PDB file of C-alpha atoms in Angstrom:
ATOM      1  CA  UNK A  12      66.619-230.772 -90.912  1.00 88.00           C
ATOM      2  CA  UNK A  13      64.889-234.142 -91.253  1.00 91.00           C
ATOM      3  CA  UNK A  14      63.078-234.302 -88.315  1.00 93.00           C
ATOM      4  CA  UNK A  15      61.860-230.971 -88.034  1.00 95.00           C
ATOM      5  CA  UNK A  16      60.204-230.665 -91.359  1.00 95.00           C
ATOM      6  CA  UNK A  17      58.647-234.013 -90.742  1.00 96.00           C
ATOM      7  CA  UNK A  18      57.747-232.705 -87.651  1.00 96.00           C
ATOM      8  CA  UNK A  19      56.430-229.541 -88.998  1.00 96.00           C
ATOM      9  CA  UNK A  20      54.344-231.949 -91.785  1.00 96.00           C
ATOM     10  CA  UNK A  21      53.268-233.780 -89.507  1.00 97.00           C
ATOM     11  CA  UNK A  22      52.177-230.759 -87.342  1.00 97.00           C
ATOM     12  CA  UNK A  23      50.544-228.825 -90.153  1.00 97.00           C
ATOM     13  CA  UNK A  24      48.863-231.789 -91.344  1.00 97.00           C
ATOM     14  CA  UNK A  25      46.244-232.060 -88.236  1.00 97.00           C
ATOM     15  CA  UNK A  26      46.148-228.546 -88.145  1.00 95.00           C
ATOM     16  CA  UNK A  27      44.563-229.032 -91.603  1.00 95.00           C
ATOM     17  CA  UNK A  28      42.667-232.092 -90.828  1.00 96.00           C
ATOM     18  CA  UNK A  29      41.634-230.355 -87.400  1.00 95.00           C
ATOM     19  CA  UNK A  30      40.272-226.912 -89.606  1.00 93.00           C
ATOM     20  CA  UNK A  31      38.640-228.559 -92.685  1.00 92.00           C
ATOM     21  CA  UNK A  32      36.462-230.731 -90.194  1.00 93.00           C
ATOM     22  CA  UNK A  33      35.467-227.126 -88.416  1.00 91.00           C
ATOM     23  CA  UNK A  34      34.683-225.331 -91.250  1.00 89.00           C
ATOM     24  CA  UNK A  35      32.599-228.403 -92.532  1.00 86.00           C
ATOM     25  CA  UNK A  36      30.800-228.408 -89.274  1.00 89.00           C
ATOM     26  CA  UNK A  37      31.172-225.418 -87.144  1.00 88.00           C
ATOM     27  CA  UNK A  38      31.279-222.572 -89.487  1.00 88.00           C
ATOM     28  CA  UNK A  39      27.714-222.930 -90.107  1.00 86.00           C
ATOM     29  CA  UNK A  40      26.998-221.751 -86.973  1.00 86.00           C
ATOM     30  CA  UNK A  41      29.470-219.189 -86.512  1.00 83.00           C
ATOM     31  CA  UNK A  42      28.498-217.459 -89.535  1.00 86.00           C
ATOM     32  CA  UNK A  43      25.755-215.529 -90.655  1.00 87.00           C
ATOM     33  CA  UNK A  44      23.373-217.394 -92.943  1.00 88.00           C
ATOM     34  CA  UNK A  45      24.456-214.365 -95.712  1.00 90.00           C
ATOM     35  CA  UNK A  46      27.563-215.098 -95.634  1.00 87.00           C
ATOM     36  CA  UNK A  47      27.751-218.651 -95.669  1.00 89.00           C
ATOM     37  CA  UNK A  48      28.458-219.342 -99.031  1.00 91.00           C
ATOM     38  CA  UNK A  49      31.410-217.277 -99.628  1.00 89.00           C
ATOM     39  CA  UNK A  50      32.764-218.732 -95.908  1.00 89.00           C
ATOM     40  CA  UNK A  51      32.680-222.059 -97.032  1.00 91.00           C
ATOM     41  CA  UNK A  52      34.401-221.357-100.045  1.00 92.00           C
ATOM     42  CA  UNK A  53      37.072-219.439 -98.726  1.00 90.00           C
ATOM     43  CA  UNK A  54      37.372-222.321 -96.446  1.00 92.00           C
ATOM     44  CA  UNK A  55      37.580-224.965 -98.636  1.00 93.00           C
ATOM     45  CA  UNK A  56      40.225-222.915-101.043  1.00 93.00           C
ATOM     46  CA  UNK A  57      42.615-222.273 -97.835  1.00 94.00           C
ATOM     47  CA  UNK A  58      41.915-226.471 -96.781  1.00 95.00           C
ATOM     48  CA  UNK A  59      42.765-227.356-100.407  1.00 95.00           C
ATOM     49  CA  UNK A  60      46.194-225.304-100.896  1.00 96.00           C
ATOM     50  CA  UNK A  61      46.519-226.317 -96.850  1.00 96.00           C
ATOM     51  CA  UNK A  62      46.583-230.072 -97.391  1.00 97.00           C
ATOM     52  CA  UNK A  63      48.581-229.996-100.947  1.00 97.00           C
ATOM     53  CA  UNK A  64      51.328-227.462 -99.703  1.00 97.00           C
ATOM     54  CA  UNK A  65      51.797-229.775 -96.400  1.00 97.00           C
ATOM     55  CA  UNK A  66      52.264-232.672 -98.936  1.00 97.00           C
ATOM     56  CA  UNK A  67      54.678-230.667-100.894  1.00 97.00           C
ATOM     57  CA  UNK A  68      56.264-229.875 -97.183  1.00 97.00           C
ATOM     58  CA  UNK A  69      56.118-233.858 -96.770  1.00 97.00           C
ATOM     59  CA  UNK A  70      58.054-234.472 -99.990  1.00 96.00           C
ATOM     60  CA  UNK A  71      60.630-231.426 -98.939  1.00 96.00           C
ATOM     61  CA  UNK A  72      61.415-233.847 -95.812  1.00 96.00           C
ATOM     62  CA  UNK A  73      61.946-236.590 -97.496  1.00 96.00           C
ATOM     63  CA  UNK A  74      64.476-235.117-100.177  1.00 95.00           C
ATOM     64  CA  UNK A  75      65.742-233.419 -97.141  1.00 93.00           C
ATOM     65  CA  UNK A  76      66.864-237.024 -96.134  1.00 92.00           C
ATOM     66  CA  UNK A  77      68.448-238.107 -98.810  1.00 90.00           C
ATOM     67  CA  UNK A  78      70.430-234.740-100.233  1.00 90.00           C
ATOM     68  CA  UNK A  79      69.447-231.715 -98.161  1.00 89.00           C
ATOM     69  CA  UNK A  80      70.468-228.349 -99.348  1.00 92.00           C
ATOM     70  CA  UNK A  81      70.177-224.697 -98.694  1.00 95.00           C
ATOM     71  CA  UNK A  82      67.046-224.446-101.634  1.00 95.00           C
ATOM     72  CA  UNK A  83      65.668-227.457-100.683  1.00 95.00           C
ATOM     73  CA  UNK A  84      65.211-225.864 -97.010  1.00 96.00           C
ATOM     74  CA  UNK A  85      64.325-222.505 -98.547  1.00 97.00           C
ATOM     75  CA  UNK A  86      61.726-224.632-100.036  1.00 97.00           C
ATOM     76  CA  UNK A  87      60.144-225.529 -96.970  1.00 97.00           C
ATOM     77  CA  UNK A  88      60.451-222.396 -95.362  1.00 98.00           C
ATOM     78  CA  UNK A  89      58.284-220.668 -98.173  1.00 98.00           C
ATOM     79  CA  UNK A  90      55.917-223.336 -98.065  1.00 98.00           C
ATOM     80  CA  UNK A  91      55.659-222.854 -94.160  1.00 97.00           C
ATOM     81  CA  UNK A  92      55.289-219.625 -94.737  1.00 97.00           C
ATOM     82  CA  UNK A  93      52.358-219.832 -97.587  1.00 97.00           C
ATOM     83  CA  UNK A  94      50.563-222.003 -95.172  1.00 97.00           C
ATOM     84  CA  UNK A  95      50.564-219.794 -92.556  1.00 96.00           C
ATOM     85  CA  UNK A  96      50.041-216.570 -94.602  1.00 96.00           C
ATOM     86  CA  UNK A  97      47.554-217.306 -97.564  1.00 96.00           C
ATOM     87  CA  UNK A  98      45.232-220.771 -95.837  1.00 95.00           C
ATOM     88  CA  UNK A  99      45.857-219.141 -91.701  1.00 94.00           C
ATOM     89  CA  UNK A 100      45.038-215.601 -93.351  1.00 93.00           C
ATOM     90  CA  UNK A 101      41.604-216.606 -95.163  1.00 92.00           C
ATOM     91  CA  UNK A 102      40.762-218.964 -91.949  1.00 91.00           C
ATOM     92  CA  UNK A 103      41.601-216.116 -89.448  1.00 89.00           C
ATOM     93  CA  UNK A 104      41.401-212.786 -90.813  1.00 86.00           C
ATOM     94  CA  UNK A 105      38.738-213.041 -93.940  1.00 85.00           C
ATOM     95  CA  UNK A 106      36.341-216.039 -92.240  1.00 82.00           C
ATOM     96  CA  UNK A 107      36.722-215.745 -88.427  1.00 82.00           C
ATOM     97  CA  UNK A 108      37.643-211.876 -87.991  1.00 82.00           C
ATOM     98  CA  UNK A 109      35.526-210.903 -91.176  1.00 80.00           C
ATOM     99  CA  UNK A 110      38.516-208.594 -92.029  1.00 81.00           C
ATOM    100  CA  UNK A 111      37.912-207.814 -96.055  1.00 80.00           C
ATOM    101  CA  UNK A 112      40.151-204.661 -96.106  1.00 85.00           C
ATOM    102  CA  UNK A 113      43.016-202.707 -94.804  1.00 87.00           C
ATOM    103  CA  UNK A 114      46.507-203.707 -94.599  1.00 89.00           C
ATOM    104  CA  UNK A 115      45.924-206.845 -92.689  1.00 89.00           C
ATOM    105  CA  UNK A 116      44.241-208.234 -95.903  1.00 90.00           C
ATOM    106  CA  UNK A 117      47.547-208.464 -97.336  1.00 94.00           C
ATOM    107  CA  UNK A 118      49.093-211.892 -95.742  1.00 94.00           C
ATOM    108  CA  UNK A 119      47.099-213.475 -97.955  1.00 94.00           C
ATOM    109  CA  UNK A 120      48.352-212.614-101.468  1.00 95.00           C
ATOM    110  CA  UNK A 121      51.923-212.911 -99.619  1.00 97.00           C
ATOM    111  CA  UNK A 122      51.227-216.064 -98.601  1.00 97.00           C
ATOM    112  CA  UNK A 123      50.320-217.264-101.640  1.00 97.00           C
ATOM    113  CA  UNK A 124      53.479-216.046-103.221  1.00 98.00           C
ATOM    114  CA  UNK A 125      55.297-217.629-100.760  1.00 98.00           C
ATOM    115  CA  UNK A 126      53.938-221.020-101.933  1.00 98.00           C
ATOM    116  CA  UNK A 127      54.663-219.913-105.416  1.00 98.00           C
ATOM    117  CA  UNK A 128      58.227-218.992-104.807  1.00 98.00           C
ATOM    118  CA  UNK A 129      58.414-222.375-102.702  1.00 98.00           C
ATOM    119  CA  UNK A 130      57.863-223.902-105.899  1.00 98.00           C
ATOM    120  CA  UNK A 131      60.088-222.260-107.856  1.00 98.00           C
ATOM    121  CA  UNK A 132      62.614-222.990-104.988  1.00 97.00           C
ATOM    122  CA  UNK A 133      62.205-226.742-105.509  1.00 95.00           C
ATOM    123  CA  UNK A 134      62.828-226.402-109.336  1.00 95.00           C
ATOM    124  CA  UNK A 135      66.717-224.676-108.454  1.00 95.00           C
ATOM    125  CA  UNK A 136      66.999-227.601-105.997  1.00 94.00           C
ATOM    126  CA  UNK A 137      66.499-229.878-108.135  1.00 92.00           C
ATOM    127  CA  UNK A 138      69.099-228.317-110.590  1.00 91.00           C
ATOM    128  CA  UNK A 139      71.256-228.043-108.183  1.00 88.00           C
ATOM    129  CA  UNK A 140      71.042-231.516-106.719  1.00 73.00           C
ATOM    130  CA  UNK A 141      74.141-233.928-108.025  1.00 63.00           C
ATOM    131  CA  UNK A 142      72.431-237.006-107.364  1.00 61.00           C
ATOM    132  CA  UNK A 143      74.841-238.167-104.892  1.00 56.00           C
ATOM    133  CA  UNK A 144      73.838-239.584-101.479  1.00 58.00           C
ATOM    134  CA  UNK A 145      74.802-237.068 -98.547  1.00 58.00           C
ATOM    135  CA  UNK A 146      74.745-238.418 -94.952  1.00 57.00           C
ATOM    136  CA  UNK A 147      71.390-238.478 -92.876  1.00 57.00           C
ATOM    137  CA  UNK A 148      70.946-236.906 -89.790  1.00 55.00           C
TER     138      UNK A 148
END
């Protein structure tokens, strides 16, 4: 599992890099002088818990490495998921699709349980880890 959540990282990393230089640069002009303000701070909020969640994938990879387990991928997956759900959800729905209600809306909160409950994953993996090596991949 190694190589495809340092993969993933490594993936979700320039996405971040990629959006956080748009929304410094391009938003501006795709959004409505109004607006602007709250844009760029949804934007930085879903760059912020972007970039620190893909670290916190980053760390998951390397653990993963050295004593991977079924938390420690359950972990990542949540993480994944956050990403996608609460930082893709303000970037897509609330800043590019101007979508502030309905059902749609919803990813976000879920997404940021999901990073919440990737956390809390981490915590039982590291209960559960013994501390002994386990073969790489």
């Amino acid at each position: 599992m190694f190589r495809f959540w340092i993969t993933l990282t490594g993936l979700l990393g320039a996405l971040g890099v990629g959006v956080a230089a748009w929304s410094s640069h391009g938003l501006p002009a795709f959004v409505p002088a109004e607006q602007l303000p709250l844009a760029l701070e949804r934007a930085r909020a879903a760059s912020l818990h972007h970039m620190l969640h893909t670290l916190a994938l980053l760390g998951v990879a390397l653990w993963c490495r050295q004593r991977p387990g079924l938390w420690l991928n359950l972990a990542g997956a949540l993480f994944t998921l956050g990403i996608l759900g609460f930082a893709g959800g303000i970037y897509l729905l609330r800043i590019i699709a101007g979508i502030n209600e309905g059902p749609l809306i919803y990813v976000v909160p879920l997404g940021g349980f999901c990073l919440m409950f990737g956390w809390l994953a981490l915590i039982v993996a590291g209960w559960q880890d013994s501390g002994a090596p386990q073969k790489h991949d």
